[in-house]
Amino acid sequence: MSETLPTLAVIGGTGKEGAALALRWAHKGYPVIIGSRDPERAAQKAAELNTALGKQAIHGLANADAAAAAQIIVLSVPYTAHAETIAAIKAAAQGKLFIDVTVPINPADYRTVHVPEGKSACVEAQAMLGESVKVVAAFQNVSAVHLKKLDHSVDCDVLVCGDDEAAKAQTIALIEAIGMRGIDAGPLMNAVAVEALTPVLLYINGRYKVKGAGIRITGFAPNDHA
Ligand SMILES: NC(=O)c1ccc[n+]([C@@H]2O[C@H](COP(=O)([O-])OP(=O)(O)OC[C@H]3O[C@@H](n4cnc5c(N)ncnc54)[C@H](OP(=O)(O)O)[C@@H]3O)[C@@H](O)[C@H]2O)c1
């Protein structure tokens, strides 16, 4: 009997990182809904991605409707829009796995670490959403430049932080489904360090003229998930 895959809502899925993640999961058979502040824009992006996929696997809805229609929510918006987007989907997120990709970048200086008032975007998300929502940090260090190319394997690891073991395991399974290695990197508070690595990578991109630098954890074999 084939397993039914959960529906994923990618909030901010009209953007670079969210669209690339939506494409990857839809390619692997997951039902995906792209959320946007504008449902028309979501539908247009979904149509564009479906053309690239060669199948109708992605739908587009307004953010709150997308979040309500999915079992798992992925949030991928600029930090400046983080709190207002969470407020718009808070009711629909209750009881669900909530994967937050947001990095608290300072748009005026995106290559220098910016620690927000609540220490981390993911920690702030958990405080805003309440206990019933299982917030997990993932993909902060994975560039859309690589993710969006379906014929290209993404040569980096994904650090996963969260306070709920089952939610982290579910997130790691979603990462493995798209051919990457998800690594349990500890409690949600460790997202402070993971989010802070992104401006470091953006600095490296500029300094060495590379696109989408990523990270690899050494010291254990690629398939060693003990
Ligand atoms: N790009 C990367 O390579 C990358 C890698 C790792 C992590 N991240 C993080 O992932 C998040 C999304 O990055 P991105 O590059 O995909 O961002 P983006 O393309 O600039 O924006 C993503 C989406 O956020 C929505 N949004 C909602 N409120 C907004 C506002 N006030 N201003 C602008 N956009 C708003 C927009 O969707 P609608 O207009 O349709 O609502 C937009 O398409 C960020 O926190 C970023 O730091 C990005």
CSV table of C-alpha atoms and ligand atoms in Angstrom, one decimal:
chain,number,residue,atom,x,y,z
A,1,MET,CA,0.0,0.0,0.0
A,2,SER,CA,1.5,3.4,-0.9
A,3,GLU,CA,1.9,5.9,1.8
A,4,THR,CA,-0.1,9.2,1.5
A,5,LEU,CA,2.4,12.1,1.7
A,6,PRO,CA,1.4,15.1,3.7
A,7,THR,CA,0.4,18.4,2.0
A,8,LEU,CA,3.0,21.1,2.5
A,9,ALA,CA,2.1,24.9,2.5
A,10,VAL,CA,5.1,27.0,1.6
A,11,ILE,CA,4.3,30.5,2.9
A,12,GLY,CA,6.2,33.0,0.8
A,13,GLY,CA,6.5,30.4,-1.9
A,14,THR,CA,6.4,33.1,-4.6
A,15,GLY,CA,9.9,34.0,-3.5
A,16,LYS,CA,13.3,32.5,-4.3
A,17,GLU,CA,13.8,30.1,-1.5
A,18,GLY,CA,10.2,29.1,-1.0
A,19,ALA,CA,9.6,28.4,-4.7
A,20,ALA,CA,12.8,26.3,-4.9
A,21,LEU,CA,11.7,24.2,-1.9
A,22,ALA,CA,8.1,23.9,-3.4
A,23,LEU,CA,9.6,22.7,-6.7
A,24,ARG,CA,11.9,20.1,-5.0
A,25,TRP,CA,9.1,18.6,-2.8
A,26,ALA,CA,6.5,18.6,-5.6
A,27,HIS,CA,9.1,16.8,-7.8
A,28,LYS,CA,9.2,14.1,-5.2
A,29,GLY,CA,5.5,13.7,-5.1
A,30,TYR,CA,4.4,15.9,-2.2
A,31,PRO,CA,1.2,17.9,-2.7
A,32,VAL,CA,2.4,21.5,-2.3
A,33,ILE,CA,0.5,24.8,-1.9
A,34,ILE,CA,2.2,28.0,-2.3
A,35,GLY,CA,1.1,30.9,-0.1
A,36,SER,CA,1.2,34.5,-0.9
A,37,ARG,CA,-0.3,37.8,0.3
A,38,ASP,CA,-1.9,37.8,-3.1
A,39,PRO,CA,-3.7,34.6,-4.2
A,40,GLU,CA,-3.3,35.7,-7.9
A,41,ARG,CA,0.5,35.8,-7.5
A,42,ALA,CA,0.5,32.5,-5.8
A,43,ALA,CA,-1.6,30.9,-8.6
A,44,GLN,CA,0.8,32.4,-11.2
A,45,LYS,CA,3.9,31.1,-9.5
A,46,ALA,CA,2.3,27.7,-9.1
A,47,ALA,CA,1.5,27.6,-12.8
A,48,GLU,CA,5.1,28.5,-13.6
A,49,LEU,CA,6.5,25.8,-11.4
A,50,ASN,CA,4.0,23.2,-12.7
A,51,THR,CA,5.3,24.0,-16.2
A,52,ALA,CA,8.8,23.3,-15.1
A,53,LEU,CA,7.7,20.1,-13.4
A,54,GLY,CA,5.6,18.9,-16.3
A,55,LYS,CA,2.7,18.1,-13.9
A,56,GLN,CA,0.0,19.8,-11.9
A,57,ALA,CA,1.4,19.3,-8.4
A,58,ILE,CA,1.5,22.8,-7.0
A,59,HIS,CA,-1.5,25.1,-6.1
A,60,GLY,CA,-1.5,28.7,-5.1
A,61,LEU,CA,-3.6,30.3,-2.3
A,62,ALA,CA,-3.6,33.2,0.0
A,63,ASN,CA,-1.2,32.6,3.0
A,64,ALA,CA,-3.9,31.8,5.6
A,65,ASP,CA,-5.8,29.5,3.2
A,66,ALA,CA,-2.6,27.7,2.2
A,67,ALA,CA,-1.7,27.2,5.9
A,68,ALA,CA,-5.2,25.9,6.7
A,69,ALA,CA,-5.2,23.4,3.8
A,70,ALA,CA,-1.8,21.8,4.7
A,71,GLN,CA,-0.6,19.4,7.4
A,72,ILE,CA,2.9,21.0,7.4
A,73,ILE,CA,3.8,24.7,7.1
A,74,VAL,CA,7.0,26.0,5.8
A,75,LEU,CA,7.7,29.8,6.3
A,76,SER,CA,10.0,31.5,3.9
A,77,VAL,CA,9.7,35.3,4.0
A,78,PRO,CA,12.1,38.2,4.6
A,79,TYR,CA,12.6,38.8,8.3
A,80,THR,CA,11.0,42.2,7.9
A,81,ALA,CA,7.8,40.4,7.1
A,82,HIS,CA,8.2,37.5,9.6
A,83,ALA,CA,6.0,38.8,12.5
A,84,GLU,CA,3.2,40.0,10.3
A,85,THR,CA,3.1,36.8,8.3
A,86,ILE,CA,3.0,34.7,11.4
A,87,ALA,CA,0.1,36.7,12.7
A,88,ALA,CA,-1.8,36.1,9.5
A,89,ILE,CA,-1.4,32.3,9.7
A,90,LYS,CA,-1.3,31.7,13.5
A,91,ALA,CA,-4.8,30.3,13.8
A,92,ALA,CA,-4.3,27.9,10.8
A,93,ALA,CA,-0.9,26.7,12.2
A,94,GLN,CA,-2.2,25.4,15.6
A,95,GLY,CA,-1.2,21.8,16.2
A,96,LYS,CA,1.0,21.6,13.1
A,97,LEU,CA,4.7,21.2,12.2
A,98,PHE,CA,6.0,24.6,11.3
A,99,ILE,CA,9.4,24.7,9.5
A,100,ASP,CA,10.8,28.2,9.6
A,101,VAL,CA,13.5,29.0,7.0
A,102,THR,CA,13.6,32.8,7.8
A,103,VAL,CA,16.9,34.4,8.5
A,104,PRO,CA,17.0,37.7,10.5
A,105,ILE,CA,19.0,39.5,7.9
A,106,ASN,CA,19.6,43.2,8.2
A,107,PRO,CA,18.9,44.4,4.6
A,108,ALA,CA,21.3,47.3,5.1
A,109,ASP,CA,24.2,45.0,5.9
A,110,TYR,CA,23.3,41.4,4.9
A,111,ARG,CA,26.9,40.1,5.3
A,112,THR,CA,27.1,40.9,9.0
A,113,VAL,CA,25.4,38.8,11.6
A,114,HIS,CA,22.2,40.5,13.0
A,115,VAL,CA,20.8,39.0,16.2
A,116,PRO,CA,17.2,40.1,16.6
A,117,GLU,CA,15.6,41.0,19.9
A,118,GLY,CA,14.2,37.5,20.4
A,119,LYS,CA,17.7,36.0,19.7
A,120,SER,CA,16.5,34.1,16.6
A,121,ALA,CA,13.6,34.3,14.1
A,122,CYS,CA,12.6,30.7,14.9
A,123,VAL,CA,12.6,31.3,18.7
A,124,GLU,CA,10.5,34.4,18.0
A,125,ALA,CA,8.1,32.3,15.8
A,126,GLN,CA,7.7,29.7,18.6
A,127,ALA,CA,6.8,32.5,21.1
A,128,MET,CA,4.3,34.0,18.7
A,129,LEU,CA,2.7,30.8,17.7
A,130,GLY,CA,2.3,29.1,21.1
A,131,GLU,CA,3.1,25.7,22.4
A,132,SER,CA,0.8,23.6,20.2
A,133,VAL,CA,2.9,24.5,17.1
A,134,LYS,CA,6.0,22.5,16.7
A,135,VAL,CA,8.5,25.0,15.3
A,136,VAL,CA,11.6,23.6,13.6
A,137,ALA,CA,14.5,25.6,12.0
A,138,ALA,CA,15.8,24.3,8.7
A,139,PHE,CA,17.3,25.4,5.4
A,140,GLN,CA,18.7,28.7,6.6
A,141,ASN,CA,22.1,27.8,5.2
A,142,VAL,CA,20.9,26.4,1.8
A,143,SER,CA,20.9,28.7,-1.1
A,144,ALA,CA,18.0,29.0,-3.5
A,145,VAL,CA,20.6,29.2,-6.3
A,146,HIS,CA,21.2,25.5,-5.9
A,147,LEU,CA,17.8,24.3,-4.7
A,148,LYS,CA,16.0,25.7,-7.8
A,149,LYS,CA,18.0,23.6,-10.2
A,150,LEU,CA,16.2,20.2,-10.2
A,151,ASP,CA,18.9,18.5,-12.2
A,152,HIS,CA,21.5,19.6,-9.7
A,153,SER,CA,22.2,17.8,-6.4
A,154,VAL,CA,22.7,20.3,-3.6
A,155,ASP,CA,26.1,19.8,-2.1
A,156,CYS,CA,25.5,20.8,1.5
A,157,ASP,CA,24.0,19.7,4.8
A,158,VAL,CA,20.8,21.0,6.5
A,159,LEU,CA,21.0,21.8,10.2
A,160,VAL,CA,17.8,21.1,12.0
A,161,CYS,CA,16.9,22.7,15.4
A,162,GLY,CA,13.8,22.2,17.4
A,163,ASP,CA,12.4,21.3,20.8
A,164,ASP,CA,10.2,18.4,19.6
A,165,GLU,CA,12.0,15.2,18.6
A,166,ALA,CA,9.2,13.9,16.4
A,167,ALA,CA,8.9,17.2,14.6
A,168,LYS,CA,12.7,17.3,14.0
A,169,ALA,CA,12.5,13.7,12.7
A,170,GLN,CA,9.7,14.6,10.3
A,171,THR,CA,11.7,17.6,9.1
A,172,ILE,CA,14.8,15.4,8.5
A,173,ALA,CA,12.6,13.0,6.5
A,174,LEU,CA,11.4,15.9,4.3
A,175,ILE,CA,15.1,16.9,3.8
A,176,GLU,CA,16.1,13.4,2.9
A,177,ALA,CA,13.1,13.1,0.5
A,178,ILE,CA,14.8,15.8,-1.6
A,179,GLY,CA,18.2,14.1,-1.5
A,180,MET,CA,19.9,16.1,1.2
A,181,ARG,CA,21.3,15.2,4.6
A,182,GLY,CA,19.4,16.7,7.5
A,183,ILE,CA,21.3,16.8,10.8
A,184,ASP,CA,19.8,17.1,14.2
A,185,ALA,CA,21.6,20.2,15.5
A,186,GLY,CA,19.8,20.4,18.9
A,187,PRO,CA,17.1,22.5,20.5
A,188,LEU,CA,15.4,25.5,18.9
A,189,MET,CA,17.7,27.9,20.7
A,190,ASN,CA,20.6,26.5,18.6
A,191,ALA,CA,18.8,28.2,15.7
A,192,VAL,CA,20.6,31.4,17.0
A,193,ALA,CA,23.8,29.9,15.6
A,194,VAL,CA,22.3,28.4,12.5
A,195,GLU,CA,20.6,31.6,11.5
A,196,ALA,CA,23.8,33.6,12.2
A,197,LEU,CA,25.8,31.4,9.8
A,198,THR,CA,23.8,32.7,6.8
A,199,PRO,CA,25.4,36.2,6.8
A,200,VAL,CA,28.7,34.4,7.2
A,201,LEU,CA,28.0,32.4,4.0
A,202,LEU,CA,26.8,35.6,2.2
A,203,TYR,CA,30.1,37.3,3.2
A,204,ILE,CA,32.0,34.3,1.8
A,205,ASN,CA,30.0,34.4,-1.5
A,206,GLY,CA,31.0,38.0,-2.0
A,207,ARG,CA,34.6,37.6,-0.8
A,208,TYR,CA,35.4,34.7,-3.0
A,209,LYS,CA,33.0,35.4,-5.9
A,210,VAL,CA,31.0,32.2,-5.5
A,211,LYS,CA,27.3,31.5,-5.7
A,212,GLY,CA,25.5,29.9,-2.8
A,213,ALA,CA,28.2,28.7,-0.5
A,214,GLY,CA,26.9,26.1,1.9
A,215,ILE,CA,28.1,24.0,4.9
A,216,ARG,CA,29.1,20.4,5.4
A,217,ILE,CA,29.5,18.7,8.8
A,218,THR,CA,32.5,16.4,8.8
A,219,GLY,CA,33.3,13.6,11.2
A,220,PHE,CA,30.6,11.1,10.4
A,221,ALA,CA,29.6,9.2,7.3
A,222,PRO,CA,27.0,10.7,5.0
A,223,ASN,CA,24.4,8.1,5.8
A,224,ASP,CA,25.2,7.6,9.5
A,225,HIS,CA,22.0,8.8,11.2
A,226,ALA,CA,22.6,7.1,14.6
B,1,LIG,N1,17.2,33.1,-1.1
B,1,LIG,C1,18.0,32.3,-0.5
B,1,LIG,O1,18.9,31.7,-1.1
B,1,LIG,C2,17.8,31.9,1.0
B,1,LIG,C3,18.6,30.9,1.5
B,1,LIG,C4,18.3,30.5,2.9
B,1,LIG,C5,17.4,31.2,3.6
B,1,LIG,N2,16.7,32.3,3.0
B,1,LIG,C6,15.7,33.0,3.9
B,1,LIG,O2,14.5,32.6,3.4
B,1,LIG,C7,13.6,33.7,3.5
B,1,LIG,C8,13.0,34.0,2.1
B,1,LIG,O3,14.1,34.3,1.3
B,1,LIG,P1,13.8,34.7,-0.3
B,1,LIG,O4,15.1,35.0,-0.9
B,1,LIG,O5,12.9,33.7,-0.9
B,1,LIG,O6,13.0,36.0,-0.1
B,1,LIG,P2,12.1,36.9,-1.2
B,1,LIG,O7,12.2,36.1,-2.5
B,1,LIG,O8,12.6,38.3,-1.1
B,1,LIG,O9,10.7,36.8,-0.6
B,1,LIG,C9,9.9,35.7,-0.3
B,1,LIG,C10,8.5,36.1,-0.3
B,1,LIG,O10,8.1,36.7,0.9
B,1,LIG,C11,6.8,37.3,0.7
B,1,LIG,N3,6.7,38.6,1.5
B,1,LIG,C12,5.8,38.7,2.5
B,1,LIG,N4,5.8,39.9,3.0
B,1,LIG,C13,6.8,40.6,2.4
B,1,LIG,C14,7.3,41.9,2.5
B,1,LIG,N5,6.9,42.7,3.4
B,1,LIG,N6,8.3,42.2,1.7
B,1,LIG,C15,8.8,41.4,0.8
B,1,LIG,N7,8.3,40.1,0.6
B,1,LIG,C16,7.3,39.7,1.4
B,1,LIG,C17,6.7,37.6,-0.8
B,1,LIG,O11,5.6,36.9,-1.2
B,1,LIG,P3,4.2,37.6,-1.6
B,1,LIG,O12,4.6,39.0,-2.1
B,1,LIG,O13,3.8,36.7,-2.7
B,1,LIG,O14,3.4,37.6,-0.4
B,1,LIG,C18,8.0,37.1,-1.4
B,1,LIG,O15,7.8,36.4,-2.6
B,1,LIG,C19,14.4,34.9,4.0
B,1,LIG,O16,14.2,35.0,5.4
B,1,LIG,C20,15.8,34.5,3.7
B,1,LIG,O17,16.7,35.1,4.6
B,1,LIG,C21,16.9,32.6,1.7
